[in-house]
GROMACS .gro file of C-alpha atoms in nm:
model
  376
    1MET     CA    1   3.237   3.000   3.932
    2ALA     CA    2   3.083   3.350   3.860
    3GLY     CA    3   3.138   3.502   3.479
    4TYR     CA    4   3.092   3.168   3.279
    5THR     CA    5   2.946   3.238   2.945
    6PRO     CA    6   2.757   2.966   2.813
    7ARG     CA    7   2.951   2.824   2.615
    8GLU     CA    8   3.205   2.794   2.917
    9ARG     CA    9   2.885   2.673   3.091
   10PHE     CA   10   2.860   2.357   2.813
   11PHE     CA   11   3.231   2.258   2.796
   12ALA     CA   12   3.263   2.219   3.179
   13ALA     CA   13   2.944   2.060   3.203
   14ILE     CA   14   3.029   1.793   2.939
   15ASN     CA   15   3.346   1.741   3.072
   16HIS     CA   16   3.173   1.637   3.391
   17GLU     CA   17   3.302   1.933   3.614
   18GLU     CA   18   3.009   2.165   3.805
   19PRO     CA   19   3.061   2.569   3.638
   20ASP     CA   20   2.824   2.820   3.798
   21ARG     CA   21   2.429   2.640   3.713
   22VAL     CA   22   2.340   2.338   3.481
   23PRO     CA   23   2.331   2.443   3.142
   24ILE     CA   24   1.910   2.510   3.035
   25ASP     CA   25   1.834   2.391   2.675
   26LEU     CA   26   1.502   2.446   2.441
   27MET     CA   27   1.444   2.415   2.078
   28GLY     CA   28   1.635   2.188   1.956
   29ASN     CA   29   1.627   1.772   1.899
   30ALA     CA   30   1.285   1.720   2.093
   31THR     CA   31   1.285   2.014   2.272
   32MET     CA   32   1.051   2.226   2.066
   33LEU     CA   33   0.702   2.345   2.144
   34LEU     CA   34   0.437   2.141   1.915
   35ASP     CA   35   0.258   2.487   1.769
   36ASP     CA   36  -0.019   2.504   1.948
   37THR     CA   37   0.176   2.530   2.290
   38TYR     CA   38   0.391   2.759   2.136
   39PHE     CA   39   0.127   2.969   2.008
   40ARG     CA   40  -0.009   2.999   2.353
   41LEU     CA   41   0.321   3.118   2.485
   42ARG     CA   42   0.378   3.360   2.225
   43ASP     CA   43   0.064   3.522   2.323
   44HIS     CA   44   0.063   3.471   2.653
   45LEU     CA   45   0.450   3.675   2.677
   46GLY     CA   46   0.266   3.928   2.387
   47LEU     CA   47   0.483   3.874   2.144
   48ASP     CA   48   0.419   3.941   1.761
   49PRO     CA   49   0.376   3.600   1.484
   50ILE     CA   50   0.680   3.496   1.330
   51PRO     CA   51   0.688   3.302   1.019
   52PRO     CA   52   0.751   2.885   1.102
   53ALA     CA   53   1.111   2.797   1.087
   54ARG     CA   54   1.057   2.469   0.920
   55LYS     CA   55   0.711   2.283   0.741
   56GLY     CA   56   0.539   1.949   0.740
   57ALA     CA   57   0.609   1.885   1.099
   58THR     CA   58   0.379   1.941   1.408
   59ALA     CA   59   0.649   2.172   1.610
   60ASN     CA   60   0.756   2.402   1.323
   61TYR     CA   61   0.833   2.777   1.524
   62TYR     CA   62   1.217   2.828   1.638
   63ASP     CA   63   1.201   3.206   1.850
   64GLU     CA   64   1.465   3.403   1.955
   65ARG     CA   65   1.305   3.589   2.167
   66ILE     CA   66   1.161   3.299   2.384
   67LEU     CA   67   1.517   3.168   2.395
   68LYS     CA   68   1.629   3.550   2.557
   69TYR     CA   69   1.340   3.550   2.795
   70PHE     CA   70   1.424   3.190   2.943
   71ASP     CA   71   1.821   3.265   2.926
   72ILE     CA   72   1.867   2.946   2.701
   73ASP     CA   73   2.223   2.835   2.655
   74PHE     CA   74   2.176   2.686   2.305
   75ARG     CA   75   2.138   2.808   1.955
   76ARG     CA   76   2.085   2.633   1.686
   77VAL     CA   77   2.161   2.676   1.271
   78PHE     CA   78   1.917   2.467   1.029
   79LEU     CA   79   2.016   2.305   0.736
   80LYS     CA   80   1.770   2.461   0.469
   81SER     CA   81   1.531   2.216   0.229
   82ASN     CA   82   1.614   2.226  -0.141
   83PRO     CA   83   1.303   2.427  -0.268
   84GLU     CA   84   1.301   2.178  -0.531
   85THR     CA   85   1.186   1.870  -0.287
   86GLU     CA   86   1.070   2.120  -0.019
   87THR     CA   87   0.734   1.953   0.150
   88ILE     CA   88   0.452   2.075   0.059
   89GLN     CA   89   0.130   1.957   0.191
   90LEU     CA   90  -0.142   1.868  -0.007
   91ASP     CA   91  -0.547   1.807   0.042
   92ASN     CA   92  -0.558   1.551   0.216
   93ASP     CA   93  -0.333   1.672   0.505
   94THR     CA   94  -0.041   1.468   0.328
   95TYR     CA   95   0.313   1.585   0.306
   96PRO     CA   96   0.520   1.377   0.029
   97ASN     CA   97   0.923   1.458   0.116
   98GLY     CA   98   1.197   1.380  -0.118
   99TRP     CA   99   1.237   1.056  -0.029
  100GLY     CA  100   0.883   0.925  -0.189
  101ILE     CA  101   0.745   0.860   0.216
  102GLY     CA  102   0.444   1.025   0.250
  103PHE     CA  103   0.350   1.152   0.584
  104GLN     CA  104  -0.036   1.207   0.731
  105ARG     CA  105  -0.098   1.466   0.992
  106THR     CA  106  -0.370   1.294   1.287
  107GLY     CA  107  -0.455   1.517   1.540
  108LEU     CA  108  -0.100   1.593   1.725
  109TRP     CA  109   0.107   1.359   1.531
  110VAL     CA  110   0.243   1.311   1.176
  111ASN     CA  111   0.240   0.972   1.069
  112ALA     CA  112   0.417   0.783   0.777
  113THR     CA  113   0.157   0.709   0.552
  114ILE     CA  114   0.294   0.614   0.200
  115SER     CA  115   0.644   0.360   0.264
  116PRO     CA  116   0.789   0.342  -0.108
  117LEU     CA  117   1.012   0.023  -0.066
  118HIS     CA  118   0.655  -0.156   0.134
  119GLY     CA  119   0.653  -0.488  -0.045
  120ALA     CA  120   1.013  -0.538  -0.160
  121THR     CA  121   1.152  -0.839  -0.062
  122THR     CA  122   1.529  -0.885  -0.286
  123VAL     CA  123   1.843  -0.633  -0.277
  124LYS     CA  124   1.766  -0.580  -0.648
  125GLU     CA  125   1.421  -0.395  -0.548
  126VAL     CA  126   1.608  -0.206  -0.321
  127GLU     CA  127   1.875  -0.110  -0.581
  128ALA     CA  128   1.621   0.016  -0.838
  129PHE     CA  129   1.500   0.247  -0.553
  130ASP     CA  130   1.504   0.599  -0.682
  131TRP     CA  131   1.712   0.669  -0.406
  132PRO     CA  132   1.734   1.066  -0.316
  133THR     CA  133   2.059   1.250  -0.317
  134ALA     CA  134   2.231   1.557  -0.004
  135GLU     CA  135   2.246   1.794  -0.270
  136ARG     CA  136   1.828   1.692  -0.381
  137LEU     CA  137   1.725   1.763  -0.052
  138TYR     CA  138   1.874   2.045   0.146
  139SER     CA  139   2.109   2.401   0.031
  140VAL     CA  140   2.365   2.527   0.251
  141GLU     CA  141   2.321   2.885   0.087
  142GLY     CA  142   2.406   3.117   0.345
  143LEU     CA  143   2.476   2.874   0.641
  144ALA     CA  144   2.845   2.964   0.702
  145GLU     CA  145   2.772   3.312   0.707
  146GLU     CA  146   2.471   3.232   0.968
  147ALA     CA  147   2.672   3.012   1.189
  148LYS     CA  148   2.998   3.238   1.182
  149ARG     CA  149   2.798   3.556   1.304
  150LEU     CA  150   2.651   3.330   1.598
  151TYR     CA  151   3.015   3.178   1.683
  152GLU     CA  152   3.186   3.570   1.665
  153GLU     CA  153   2.885   3.785   1.813
  154THR     CA  154   2.766   3.585   2.042
  155ASP     CA  155   2.925   3.321   2.320
  156TYR     CA  156   2.599   3.144   2.301
  157VAL     CA  157   2.651   2.722   2.235
  158ILE     CA  158   2.620   2.701   1.858
  159VAL     CA  159   2.443   2.334   1.797
  160ALA     CA  160   2.435   2.202   1.417
  161ARG     CA  161   2.033   2.120   1.443
  162ASN     CA  162   1.923   1.754   1.353
  163PRO     CA  163   1.884   1.793   0.951
  164LEU     CA  164   1.671   1.467   0.972
  165THR     CA  165   1.367   1.376   1.192
  166TYR     CA  166   1.457   1.012   1.127
  167GLY     CA  167   1.753   0.822   1.187
  168PHE     CA  168   1.881   0.477   1.053
  169LEU     CA  169   1.623   0.250   1.181
  170ASP     CA  170   1.358   0.482   1.159
  171ARG     CA  171   1.437   0.556   0.819
  172CYS     CA  172   1.427   0.242   0.702
  173CYS     CA  173   1.079   0.200   0.876
  174THR     CA  174   0.940   0.454   0.682
  175LEU     CA  175   1.069   0.343   0.400
  176GLN     CA  176   0.939   0.001   0.401
  177GLY     CA  177   0.665   0.027   0.684
  178MET     CA  178   0.775  -0.053   1.056
  179GLU     CA  179   0.647  -0.411   1.119
  180GLU     CA  180   0.792  -0.508   0.765
  181PHE     CA  181   1.105  -0.330   0.811
  182PHE     CA  182   1.139  -0.605   1.179
  183MET     CA  183   1.072  -0.820   0.939
  184THR     CA  184   1.346  -0.775   0.689
  185LEU     CA  185   1.584  -0.732   0.949
  186ALA     CA  186   1.522  -1.098   1.085
  187LEU     CA  187   1.413  -1.277   0.743
  188ALA     CA  188   1.615  -1.108   0.502
  189PRO     CA  189   1.955  -0.945   0.648
  190GLU     CA  190   2.066  -0.855   0.340
  191VAL     CA  191   1.797  -0.681   0.210
  192ALA     CA  192   1.826  -0.455   0.520
  193GLU     CA  193   2.216  -0.376   0.457
  194ALA     CA  194   2.139  -0.289   0.123
  195MET     CA  195   1.897  -0.043   0.241
  196LEU     CA  196   2.067   0.095   0.522
  197VAL     CA  197   2.395   0.108   0.300
  198HIS     CA  198   2.236   0.380   0.073
  199VAL     CA  199   2.094   0.574   0.380
  200LEU     CA  200   2.402   0.607   0.531
  201GLU     CA  201   2.615   0.741   0.198
  202ILE     CA  202   2.305   0.972   0.193
  203TYR     CA  203   2.323   1.052   0.560
  204LYS     CA  204   2.694   1.127   0.500
  205GLY     CA  205   2.630   1.379   0.202
  206ILE     CA  206   2.373   1.547   0.380
  207TYR     CA  207   2.599   1.583   0.778
  208GLY     CA  208   2.912   1.619   0.485
  209MET     CA  209   2.736   1.910   0.303
  210PHE     CA  210   2.632   2.098   0.644
  211LEU     CA  211   2.941   2.081   0.825
  212ASP     CA  212   3.141   2.164   0.541
  213ALA     CA  213   2.938   2.467   0.599
  214VAL     CA  214   2.896   2.521   0.984
  215GLY     CA  215   3.178   2.291   1.077
  216PRO     CA  216   3.418   2.539   1.249
  217TYR     CA  217   3.151   2.700   1.428
  218VAL     CA  218   2.960   2.440   1.658
  219GLN     CA  219   3.018   2.313   1.964
  220MET     CA  220   2.737   2.015   1.901
  221VAL     CA  221   2.592   1.805   1.636
  222GLU     CA  222   2.262   1.689   1.723
  223THR     CA  223   2.155   1.351   1.533
  224GLY     CA  224   1.903   1.096   1.608
  225ASP     CA  225   1.687   0.755   1.615
  226ASP     CA  226   1.402   0.629   1.876
  227LEU     CA  227   1.564   0.285   1.931
  228GLY     CA  228   1.328   0.251   2.261
  229GLY     CA  229   0.999   0.133   2.340
  230GLN     CA  230   0.836   0.219   2.691
  231ASN     CA  231   0.902  -0.095   2.843
  232ASN     CA  232   1.236  -0.259   2.608
  233PRO     CA  233   1.458  -0.143   2.333
  234LEU     CA  234   1.280  -0.187   1.999
  235ILE     CA  235   1.560  -0.384   1.866
  236SER     CA  236   1.801  -0.630   2.071
  237PRO     CA  237   2.142  -0.533   2.179
  238LYS     CA  238   2.251  -0.767   1.971
  239MET     CA  239   2.084  -0.645   1.648
  240TYR     CA  240   2.180  -0.288   1.725
  241GLN     CA  241   2.546  -0.417   1.693
  242GLN     CA  242   2.466  -0.591   1.349
  243PHE     CA  243   2.270  -0.336   1.125
  244ILE     CA  244   2.306   0.026   1.289
  245LYS     CA  245   2.570   0.043   1.502
  246PRO     CA  246   2.828   0.033   1.258
  247CYS     CA  247   2.640   0.318   1.060
  248GLU     CA  248   2.635   0.556   1.374
  249GLN     CA  249   3.030   0.485   1.359
  250ALA     CA  250   3.066   0.572   0.968
  251LEU     CA  251   2.827   0.894   1.093
  252HIS     CA  252   3.023   0.981   1.374
  253ASP     CA  253   3.353   0.977   1.240
  254LEU     CA  254   3.264   1.182   0.975
  255ILE     CA  255   3.173   1.426   1.263
  256ARG     CA  256   3.451   1.424   1.433
  257GLU     CA  257   3.619   1.481   1.098
  258LYS     CA  258   3.419   1.807   0.989
  259THR     CA  259   3.383   1.975   1.320
  260THR     CA  260   3.685   2.143   1.485
  261TYR     CA  261   3.536   2.019   1.797
  262ALA     CA  262   3.187   1.952   1.885
  263ALA     CA  263   3.005   1.703   2.113
  264ILE     CA  264   2.812   1.445   1.920
  265PHE     CA  265   2.449   1.484   2.040
  266ARG     CA  266   2.261   1.178   2.027
  267HIS     CA  267   1.874   1.129   2.057
  268THR     CA  268   1.671   0.822   2.153
  269ASP     CA  269   1.359   0.786   2.281
  270GLY     CA  270   1.248   0.475   2.571
  271ALA     CA  271   1.408   0.209   2.725
  272ILE     CA  272   1.738   0.154   2.645
  273PHE     CA  273   1.989   0.143   2.933
  274SER     CA  274   2.099  -0.211   2.762
  275LEU     CA  275   2.225   0.013   2.490
  276ILE     CA  276   2.381   0.302   2.648
  277PRO     CA  277   2.721   0.160   2.660
  278HIS     CA  278   2.674   0.095   2.260
  279LEU     CA  279   2.616   0.495   2.207
  280ILE     CA  280   2.921   0.568   2.445
  281GLU     CA  281   3.152   0.332   2.207
  282VAL     CA  282   3.008   0.519   1.871
  283GLY     CA  283   3.118   0.814   2.021
  284VAL     CA  284   2.799   0.998   2.195
  285ASP     CA  285   2.911   1.237   2.402
  286VAL     CA  286   2.535   1.397   2.480
  287LEU     CA  287   2.200   1.138   2.527
  288ASN     CA  288   1.832   1.304   2.505
  289PRO     CA  289   1.596   1.234   2.639
  290VAL     CA  290   1.644   1.027   2.902
  291GLN     CA  291   1.315   0.943   2.930
  292THR     CA  292   1.325   0.871   3.334
  293SER     CA  293   0.966   0.726   3.324
  294SER     CA  294   1.045   0.457   3.017
  295GLN     CA  295   1.130   0.115   3.197
  296GLY     CA  296   1.522   0.085   3.342
  297MET     CA  297   1.538   0.417   3.350
  298GLU     CA  298   1.551   0.575   3.613
  299ALA     CA  299   1.773   0.876   3.729
  300VAL     CA  300   1.954   0.714   3.984
  301GLY     CA  301   2.036   0.415   3.818
  302LEU     CA  302   2.113   0.618   3.489
  303LYS     CA  303   2.366   0.825   3.687
  304GLN     CA  304   2.583   0.606   3.885
  305ALA     CA  305   2.594   0.377   3.581
  306TYR     CA  306   2.691   0.565   3.279
  307GLY     CA  307   2.764   0.919   3.471
  308GLN     CA  308   3.090   0.952   3.381
  309ASN     CA  309   3.112   0.866   3.055
  310ILE     CA  310   2.768   1.083   2.904
  311THR     CA  311   2.632   1.350   2.964
  312PHE     CA  312   2.244   1.346   2.969
  313HIS     CA  313   2.036   1.593   2.809
  314GLY     CA  314   1.631   1.627   2.932
  315ALA     CA  315   1.486   1.468   3.184
  316VAL     CA  316   1.194   1.688   3.275
  317GLU     CA  317   0.804   1.552   3.174
  318GLY     CA  318   0.496   1.536   3.328
  319PHE     CA  319   0.382   1.880   3.276
  320GLU     CA  320   0.124   1.811   3.013
  321GLY     CA  321  -0.214   1.964   3.051
  322ASP     CA  322  -0.399   2.226   3.202
  323GLU     CA  323  -0.488   2.040   3.519
  324VAL     CA  324  -0.088   2.006   3.602
  325THR     CA  325  -0.040   2.316   3.886
  326THR     CA  326   0.315   2.490   3.880
  327ASP     CA  327   0.386   2.395   4.185
  328GLN     CA  328   0.384   2.016   4.059
  329ILE     CA  329   0.619   2.159   3.806
  330VAL     CA  330   0.899   2.318   3.987
  331ALA     CA  331   0.920   2.001   4.246
  332HIS     CA  332   0.984   1.738   3.942
  333VAL     CA  333   1.290   2.002   3.836
  334LYS     CA  334   1.398   1.969   4.195
  335ARG     CA  335   1.328   1.622   4.218
  336GLN     CA  336   1.537   1.567   3.825
  337LEU     CA  337   1.853   1.792   3.939
  338GLU     CA  338   1.938   1.619   4.290
  339PRO     CA  339   2.039   1.259   4.096
  340PHE     CA  340   2.180   1.427   3.748
  341ALA     CA  341   2.315   1.787   3.864
  342PRO     CA  342   2.600   1.633   4.088
  343GLY     CA  343   2.966   1.656   3.930
  344GLY     CA  344   2.828   1.779   3.615
  345GLY     CA  345   2.708   1.604   3.279
  346TYR     CA  346   2.381   1.740   3.281
  347ILE     CA  347   2.192   1.936   3.074
  348LEU     CA  348   1.846   2.063   3.184
  349GLY     CA  349   1.576   2.030   2.902
  350THR     CA  350   1.222   1.863   2.844
  351CYS     CA  351   1.206   1.547   2.743
  352ASN     CA  352   1.036   1.505   2.431
  353HIS     CA  353   0.851   1.826   2.267
  354MET     CA  354   0.588   2.038   2.470
  355ILE     CA  355   0.263   1.902   2.373
  356ASN     CA  356  -0.062   2.071   2.569
  357VAL     CA  357   0.161   2.257   2.847
  358LYS     CA  358   0.031   2.624   2.956
  359PRO     CA  359   0.225   2.914   2.988
  360GLU     CA  360   0.225   2.930   3.323
  361ASN     CA  361   0.375   2.581   3.360
  362ILE     CA  362   0.639   2.661   3.112
  363ILE     CA  363   0.783   2.960   3.263
  364ALA     CA  364   0.765   2.825   3.604
  365LEU     CA  365   0.954   2.473   3.466
  366PHE     CA  366   1.208   2.734   3.359
  367GLU     CA  367   1.239   2.985   3.620
  368ALA     CA  368   1.277   2.702   3.842
  369ALA     CA  369   1.571   2.554   3.624
  370HIS     CA  370   1.752   2.884   3.712
  371GLU     CA  371   1.707   2.890   4.067
  372PHE     CA  372   1.759   2.505   4.180
  373GLY     CA  373   1.995   2.441   3.941
  374ARG     CA  374   2.274   2.633   4.055
  375TYR     CA  375   2.612   2.480   4.206
  376SER     CA  376   2.676   2.604   4.596
   0.00000   0.00000   0.00000
């Protein structure tokens, strides 16, 4: 089993084989370090400051030096914002974007505070909205060359980083307001359908332009949409099937068309055990972040039920706060590896972004992953 490259290790894992060790990930969708945590780690490692990779979020830094330090198997290519519609911070810490949605930073979080379709009750109002285009939002300048270089000059797993923080459900909730959109799904389904039709066409345009540039070189494409709360799915399987599943199927079909071969990575938080069969049906290969602390998401049950049909990504959590010890981190990593690692089908990473994690615990996490994630 010696001599696996990161790319070979990844393909073995998602084919449910055991390579030399479990693949390890960091700084992708839901595996970033919030800025304060990143700064503490950067300074602890004695690294010089670098510019942020993106703006308007709470986790803005992508640092190749840290990826090398922890021997991470994955590297991302980011779809670039079009400078004409780039997020700009206003005086009140609000970030309006190219969709007309306004976000405001509150402590560690960024929340939608301006929903341009708030109050829309008819299809006519939805059709009258100034929907953005992929070209207005993003630029692919230089991306093909960057992806080609990474593919040819390294043996890392090259990943098309999720260009959209919000998926189909998330996006419509920010466009109309969360409570209001849920009421629209139930009481005015034709209005919800009209919104989703537009969002799908825009998303297909965005992924289309992105993958036209990087598709021949990537081994994984990230997508995401939060479907779960801590104790239950946010929407029923029936409602998911009616509204969201067709959109995801159409987007995933496009991804398959635009890539030589790439696994589809799907992020969704929370208690989504009952929705996983639907995600498998629409072609999800890698499920993130595997929030085992949520209701019904215990590691053993997940692996037994779905471990032959999907690869789990993430699952390491509970590391926030300076009171957490390195021994606790190591014990948790070992505890998560025990059910998830056997037979492949697991990529170790953090369950969502690292928030207020001390540098010693981050180092302990990845050292434990390398030590205990090896296959005998």
